[in-house]
Short mmCIF file of N, CA, C and O in Angstrom, two decimals:
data_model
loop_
_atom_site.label_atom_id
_atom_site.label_comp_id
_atom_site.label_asym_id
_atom_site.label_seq_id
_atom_site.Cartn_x
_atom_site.Cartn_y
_atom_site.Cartn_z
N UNK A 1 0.81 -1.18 0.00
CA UNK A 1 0.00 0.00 0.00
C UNK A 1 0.87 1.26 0.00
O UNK A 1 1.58 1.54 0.97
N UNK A 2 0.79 2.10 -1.22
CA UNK A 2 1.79 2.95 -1.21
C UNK A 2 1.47 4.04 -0.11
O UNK A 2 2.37 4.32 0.68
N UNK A 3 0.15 4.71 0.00
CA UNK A 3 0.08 5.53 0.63
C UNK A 3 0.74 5.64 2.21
O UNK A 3 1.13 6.69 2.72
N UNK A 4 0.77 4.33 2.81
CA UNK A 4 1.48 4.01 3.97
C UNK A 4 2.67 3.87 3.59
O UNK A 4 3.50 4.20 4.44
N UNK A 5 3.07 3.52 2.65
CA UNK A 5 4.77 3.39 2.63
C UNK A 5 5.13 4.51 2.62
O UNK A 5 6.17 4.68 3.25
N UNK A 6 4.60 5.60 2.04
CA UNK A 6 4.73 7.03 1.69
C UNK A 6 4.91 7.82 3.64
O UNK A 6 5.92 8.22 4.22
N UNK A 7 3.69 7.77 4.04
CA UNK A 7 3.58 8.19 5.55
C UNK A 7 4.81 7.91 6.05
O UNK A 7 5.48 8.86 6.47
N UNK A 8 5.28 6.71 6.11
CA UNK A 8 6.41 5.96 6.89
C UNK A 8 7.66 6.75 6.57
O UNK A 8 8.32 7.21 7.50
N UNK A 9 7.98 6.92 5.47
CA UNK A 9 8.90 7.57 4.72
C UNK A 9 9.06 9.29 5.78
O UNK A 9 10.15 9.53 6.31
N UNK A 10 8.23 10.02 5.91
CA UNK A 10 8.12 10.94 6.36
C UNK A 10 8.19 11.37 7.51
O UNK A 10 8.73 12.42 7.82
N UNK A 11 7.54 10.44 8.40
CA UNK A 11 7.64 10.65 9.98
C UNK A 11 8.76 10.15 10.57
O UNK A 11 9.43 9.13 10.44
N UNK A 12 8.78 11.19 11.31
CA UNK A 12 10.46 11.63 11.68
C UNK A 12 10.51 11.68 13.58
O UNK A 12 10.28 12.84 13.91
N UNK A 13 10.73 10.80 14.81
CA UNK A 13 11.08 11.04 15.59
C UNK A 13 12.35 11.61 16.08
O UNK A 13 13.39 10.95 16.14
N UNK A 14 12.24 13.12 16.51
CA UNK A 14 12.91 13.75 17.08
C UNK A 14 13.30 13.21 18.90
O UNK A 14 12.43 13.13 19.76
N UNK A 15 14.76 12.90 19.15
CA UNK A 15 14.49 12.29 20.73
C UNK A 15 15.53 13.58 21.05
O UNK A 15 14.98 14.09 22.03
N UNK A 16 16.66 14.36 20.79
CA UNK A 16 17.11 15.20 21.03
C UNK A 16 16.71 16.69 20.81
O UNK A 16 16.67 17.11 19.65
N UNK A 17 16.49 17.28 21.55
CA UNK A 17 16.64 18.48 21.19
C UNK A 17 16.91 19.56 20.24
O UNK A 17 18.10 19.45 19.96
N UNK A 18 16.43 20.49 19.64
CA UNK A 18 16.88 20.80 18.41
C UNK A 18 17.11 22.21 18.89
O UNK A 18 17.45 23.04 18.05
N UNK A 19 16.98 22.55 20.09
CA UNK A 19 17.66 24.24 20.49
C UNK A 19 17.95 23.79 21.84
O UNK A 19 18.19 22.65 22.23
N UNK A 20 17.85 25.28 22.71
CA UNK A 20 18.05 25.06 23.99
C UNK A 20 17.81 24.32 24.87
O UNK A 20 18.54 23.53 25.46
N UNK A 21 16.26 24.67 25.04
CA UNK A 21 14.99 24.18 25.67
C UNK A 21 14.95 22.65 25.40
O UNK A 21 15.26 22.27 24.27
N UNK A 22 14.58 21.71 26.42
CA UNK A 22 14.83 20.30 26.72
C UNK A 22 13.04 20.32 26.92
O UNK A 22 12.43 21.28 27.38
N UNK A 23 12.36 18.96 26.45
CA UNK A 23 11.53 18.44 27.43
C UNK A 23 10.98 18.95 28.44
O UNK A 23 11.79 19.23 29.32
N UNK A 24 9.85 19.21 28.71
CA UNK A 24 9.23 19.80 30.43
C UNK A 24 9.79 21.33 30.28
O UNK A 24 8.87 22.14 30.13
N UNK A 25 10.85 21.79 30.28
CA UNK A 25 10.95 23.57 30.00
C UNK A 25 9.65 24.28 30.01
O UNK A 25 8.72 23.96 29.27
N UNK A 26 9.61 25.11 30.71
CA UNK A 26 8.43 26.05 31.23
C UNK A 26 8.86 27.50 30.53
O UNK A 26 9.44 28.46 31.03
N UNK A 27 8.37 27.30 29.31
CA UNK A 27 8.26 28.63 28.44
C UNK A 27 6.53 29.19 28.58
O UNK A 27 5.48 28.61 28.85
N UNK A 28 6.95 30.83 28.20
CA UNK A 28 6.09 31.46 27.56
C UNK A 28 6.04 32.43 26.87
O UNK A 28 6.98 33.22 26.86
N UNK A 29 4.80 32.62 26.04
CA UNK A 29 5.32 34.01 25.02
C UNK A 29 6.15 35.11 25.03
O UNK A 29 6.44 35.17 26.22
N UNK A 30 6.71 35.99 24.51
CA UNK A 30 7.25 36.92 24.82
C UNK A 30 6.47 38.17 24.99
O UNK A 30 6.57 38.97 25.92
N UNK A 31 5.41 38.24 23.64
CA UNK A 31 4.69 39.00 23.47
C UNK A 31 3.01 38.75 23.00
O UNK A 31 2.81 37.61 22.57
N UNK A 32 2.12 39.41 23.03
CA UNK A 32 0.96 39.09 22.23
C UNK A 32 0.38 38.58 22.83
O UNK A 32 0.49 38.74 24.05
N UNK A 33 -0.53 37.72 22.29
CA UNK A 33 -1.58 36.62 23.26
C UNK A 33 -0.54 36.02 24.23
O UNK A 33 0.63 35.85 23.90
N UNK A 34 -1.02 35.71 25.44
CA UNK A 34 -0.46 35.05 26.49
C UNK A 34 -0.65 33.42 26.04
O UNK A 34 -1.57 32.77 25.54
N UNK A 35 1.02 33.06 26.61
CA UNK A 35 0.52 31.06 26.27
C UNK A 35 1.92 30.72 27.01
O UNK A 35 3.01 31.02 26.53
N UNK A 36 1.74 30.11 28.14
CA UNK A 36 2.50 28.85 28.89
C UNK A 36 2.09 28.18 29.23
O UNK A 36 0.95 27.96 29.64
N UNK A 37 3.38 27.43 29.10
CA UNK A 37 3.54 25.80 29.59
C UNK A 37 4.86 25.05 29.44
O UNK A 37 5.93 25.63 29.60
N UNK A 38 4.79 23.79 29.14
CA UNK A 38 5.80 23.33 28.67
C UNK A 38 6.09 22.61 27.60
O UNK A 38 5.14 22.03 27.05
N UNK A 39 7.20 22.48 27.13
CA UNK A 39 7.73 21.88 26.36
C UNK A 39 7.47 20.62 25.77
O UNK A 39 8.45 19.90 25.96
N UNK A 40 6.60 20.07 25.16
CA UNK A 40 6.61 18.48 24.73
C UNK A 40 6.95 18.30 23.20
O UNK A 40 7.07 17.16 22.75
N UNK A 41 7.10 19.41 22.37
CA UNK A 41 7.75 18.36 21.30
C UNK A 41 8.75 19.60 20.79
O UNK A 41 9.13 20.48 21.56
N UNK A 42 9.09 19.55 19.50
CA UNK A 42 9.89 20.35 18.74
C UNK A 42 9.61 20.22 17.23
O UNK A 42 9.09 19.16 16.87
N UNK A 43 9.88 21.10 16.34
CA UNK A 43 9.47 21.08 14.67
C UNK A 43 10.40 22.03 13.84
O UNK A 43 11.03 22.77 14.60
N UNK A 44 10.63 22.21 12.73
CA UNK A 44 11.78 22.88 12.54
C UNK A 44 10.80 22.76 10.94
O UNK A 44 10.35 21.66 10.62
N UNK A 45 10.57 24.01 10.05
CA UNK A 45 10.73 24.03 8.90
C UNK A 45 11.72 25.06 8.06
O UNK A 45 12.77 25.46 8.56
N UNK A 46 11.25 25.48 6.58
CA UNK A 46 12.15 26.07 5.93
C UNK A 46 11.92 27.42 6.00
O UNK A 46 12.40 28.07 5.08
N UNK A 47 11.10 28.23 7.16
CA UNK A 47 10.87 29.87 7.56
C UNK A 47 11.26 30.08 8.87
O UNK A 47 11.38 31.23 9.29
N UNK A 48 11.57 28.69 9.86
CA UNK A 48 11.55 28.67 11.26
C UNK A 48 12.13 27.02 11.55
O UNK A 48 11.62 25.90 11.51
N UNK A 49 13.71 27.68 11.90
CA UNK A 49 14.96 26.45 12.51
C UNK A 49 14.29 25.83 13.26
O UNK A 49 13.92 24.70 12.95
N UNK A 50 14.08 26.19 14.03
CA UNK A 50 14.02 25.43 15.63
C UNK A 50 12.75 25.68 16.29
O UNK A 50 12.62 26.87 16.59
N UNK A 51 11.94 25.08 16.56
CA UNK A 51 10.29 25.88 16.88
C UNK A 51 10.13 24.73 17.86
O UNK A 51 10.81 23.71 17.81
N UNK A 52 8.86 25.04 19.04
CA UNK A 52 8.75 24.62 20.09
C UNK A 52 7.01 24.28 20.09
O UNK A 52 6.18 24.96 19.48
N UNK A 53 6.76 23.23 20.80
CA UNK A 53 5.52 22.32 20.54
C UNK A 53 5.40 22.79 22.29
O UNK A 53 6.25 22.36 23.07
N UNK A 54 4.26 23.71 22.80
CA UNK A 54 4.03 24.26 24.21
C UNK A 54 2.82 23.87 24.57
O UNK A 54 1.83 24.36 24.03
N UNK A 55 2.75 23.01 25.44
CA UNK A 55 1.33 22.41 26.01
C UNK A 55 1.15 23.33 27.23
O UNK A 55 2.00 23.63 28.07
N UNK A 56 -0.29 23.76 27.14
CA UNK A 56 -0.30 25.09 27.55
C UNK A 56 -0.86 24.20 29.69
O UNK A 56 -1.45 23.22 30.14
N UNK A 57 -0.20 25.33 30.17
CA UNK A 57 -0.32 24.90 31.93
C UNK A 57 -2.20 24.70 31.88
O UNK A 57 -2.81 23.63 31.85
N UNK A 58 -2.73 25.95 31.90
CA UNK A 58 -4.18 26.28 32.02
C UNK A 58 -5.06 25.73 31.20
O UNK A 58 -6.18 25.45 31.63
N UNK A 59 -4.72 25.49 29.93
CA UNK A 59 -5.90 24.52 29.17
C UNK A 59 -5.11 22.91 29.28
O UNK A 59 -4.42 22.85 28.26
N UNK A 60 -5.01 22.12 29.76
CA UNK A 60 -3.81 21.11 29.58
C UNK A 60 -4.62 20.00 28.37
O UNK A 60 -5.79 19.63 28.25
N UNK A 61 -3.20 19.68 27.50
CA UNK A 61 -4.04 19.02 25.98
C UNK A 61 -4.07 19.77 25.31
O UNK A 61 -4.14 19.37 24.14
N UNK A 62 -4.05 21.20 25.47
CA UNK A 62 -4.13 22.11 24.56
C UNK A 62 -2.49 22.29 23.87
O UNK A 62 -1.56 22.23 24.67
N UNK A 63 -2.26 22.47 22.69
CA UNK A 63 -0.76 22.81 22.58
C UNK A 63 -0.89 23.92 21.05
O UNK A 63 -1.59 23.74 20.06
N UNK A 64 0.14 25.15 21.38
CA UNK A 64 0.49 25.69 20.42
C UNK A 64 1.88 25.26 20.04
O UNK A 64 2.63 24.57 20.74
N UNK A 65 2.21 25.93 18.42
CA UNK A 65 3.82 25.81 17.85
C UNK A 65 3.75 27.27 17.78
O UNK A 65 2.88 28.05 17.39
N UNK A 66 5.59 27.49 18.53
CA UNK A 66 6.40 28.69 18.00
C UNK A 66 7.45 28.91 17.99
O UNK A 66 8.11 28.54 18.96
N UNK A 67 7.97 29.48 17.13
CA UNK A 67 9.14 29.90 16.83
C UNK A 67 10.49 30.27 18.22
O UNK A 67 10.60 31.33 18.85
N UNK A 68 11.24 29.20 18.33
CA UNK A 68 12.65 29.60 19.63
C UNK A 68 12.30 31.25 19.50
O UNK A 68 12.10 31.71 20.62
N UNK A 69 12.20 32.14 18.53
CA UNK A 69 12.68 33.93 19.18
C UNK A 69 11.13 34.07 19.69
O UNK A 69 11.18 35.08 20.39
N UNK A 70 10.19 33.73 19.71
CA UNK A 70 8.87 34.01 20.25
C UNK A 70 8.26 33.70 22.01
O UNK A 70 7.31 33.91 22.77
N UNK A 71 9.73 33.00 21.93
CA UNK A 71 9.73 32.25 23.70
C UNK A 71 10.72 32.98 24.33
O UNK A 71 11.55 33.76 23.87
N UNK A 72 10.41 32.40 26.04
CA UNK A 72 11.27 32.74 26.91
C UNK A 72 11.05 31.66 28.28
O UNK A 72 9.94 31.15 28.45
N UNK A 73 11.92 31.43 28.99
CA UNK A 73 12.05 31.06 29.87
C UNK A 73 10.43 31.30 31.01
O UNK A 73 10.01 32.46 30.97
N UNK A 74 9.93 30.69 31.57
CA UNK A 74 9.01 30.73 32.89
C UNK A 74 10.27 31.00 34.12
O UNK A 74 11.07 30.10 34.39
N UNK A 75 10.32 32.26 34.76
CA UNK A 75 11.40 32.23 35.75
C UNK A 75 10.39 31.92 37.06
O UNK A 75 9.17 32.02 37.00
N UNK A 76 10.98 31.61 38.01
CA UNK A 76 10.30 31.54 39.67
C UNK A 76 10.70 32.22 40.38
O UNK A 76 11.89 32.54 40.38
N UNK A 77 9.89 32.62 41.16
CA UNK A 77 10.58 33.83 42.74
C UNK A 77 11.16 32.58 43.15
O UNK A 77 11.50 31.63 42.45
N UNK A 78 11.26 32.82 44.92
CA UNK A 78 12.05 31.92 45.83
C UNK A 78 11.11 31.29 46.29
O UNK A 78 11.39 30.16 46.68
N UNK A 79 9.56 31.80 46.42
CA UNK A 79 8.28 30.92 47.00
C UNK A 79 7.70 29.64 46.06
O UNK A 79 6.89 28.75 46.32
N UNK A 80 8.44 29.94 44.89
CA UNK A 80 8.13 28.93 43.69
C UNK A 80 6.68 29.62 42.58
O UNK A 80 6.16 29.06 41.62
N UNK A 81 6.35 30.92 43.14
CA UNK A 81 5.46 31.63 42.18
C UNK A 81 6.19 31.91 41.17
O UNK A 81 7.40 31.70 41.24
N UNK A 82 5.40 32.63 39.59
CA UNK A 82 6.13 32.74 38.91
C UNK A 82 6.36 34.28 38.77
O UNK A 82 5.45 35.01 39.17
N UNK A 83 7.65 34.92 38.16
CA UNK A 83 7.70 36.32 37.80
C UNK A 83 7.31 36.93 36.89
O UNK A 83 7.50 38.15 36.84
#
């Protein structure tokens, strides 16, 4: 069945990292609509290297893609809230 041989051909598991940000990483937007969470996958095309798969904290299941310059770090005070 070509159409499956075709699929197979294409899908691509990523297990390393393709920028900074690892797995679980607690990003969020920089700017614009608000969106955190963390980190569960990664995608990379030919307008955008390195892009980030963010399963959002507050809707959970929910996930956007964006671009590594569109993120930033989730920092914590010392109480474990966030800044």
């Amino acid at each position: 069945d070509t159409v499956r041989a075709s699929t197979k051909e294409i899908v691509m598991k990523i297990f390393t990292p393709l920028g900074a940000w690892v797995i679980g990483t607690r990003l969020r937007k920089k700017s614009g609509s608000s969106w955190q969470g963390k980190v569960v996958g990664y995608y990379s095309t030919e307008l955008t290297e390195v892009g980030y798969c963010i399963e959002s904290e507050r809707e959970p299941g929910s996930v956007q893609i964006y671009p590594a310059s569109a993120l930033e770090p989730v920092e914590t005070n010392i109480d474990g809230s966030d800044k």
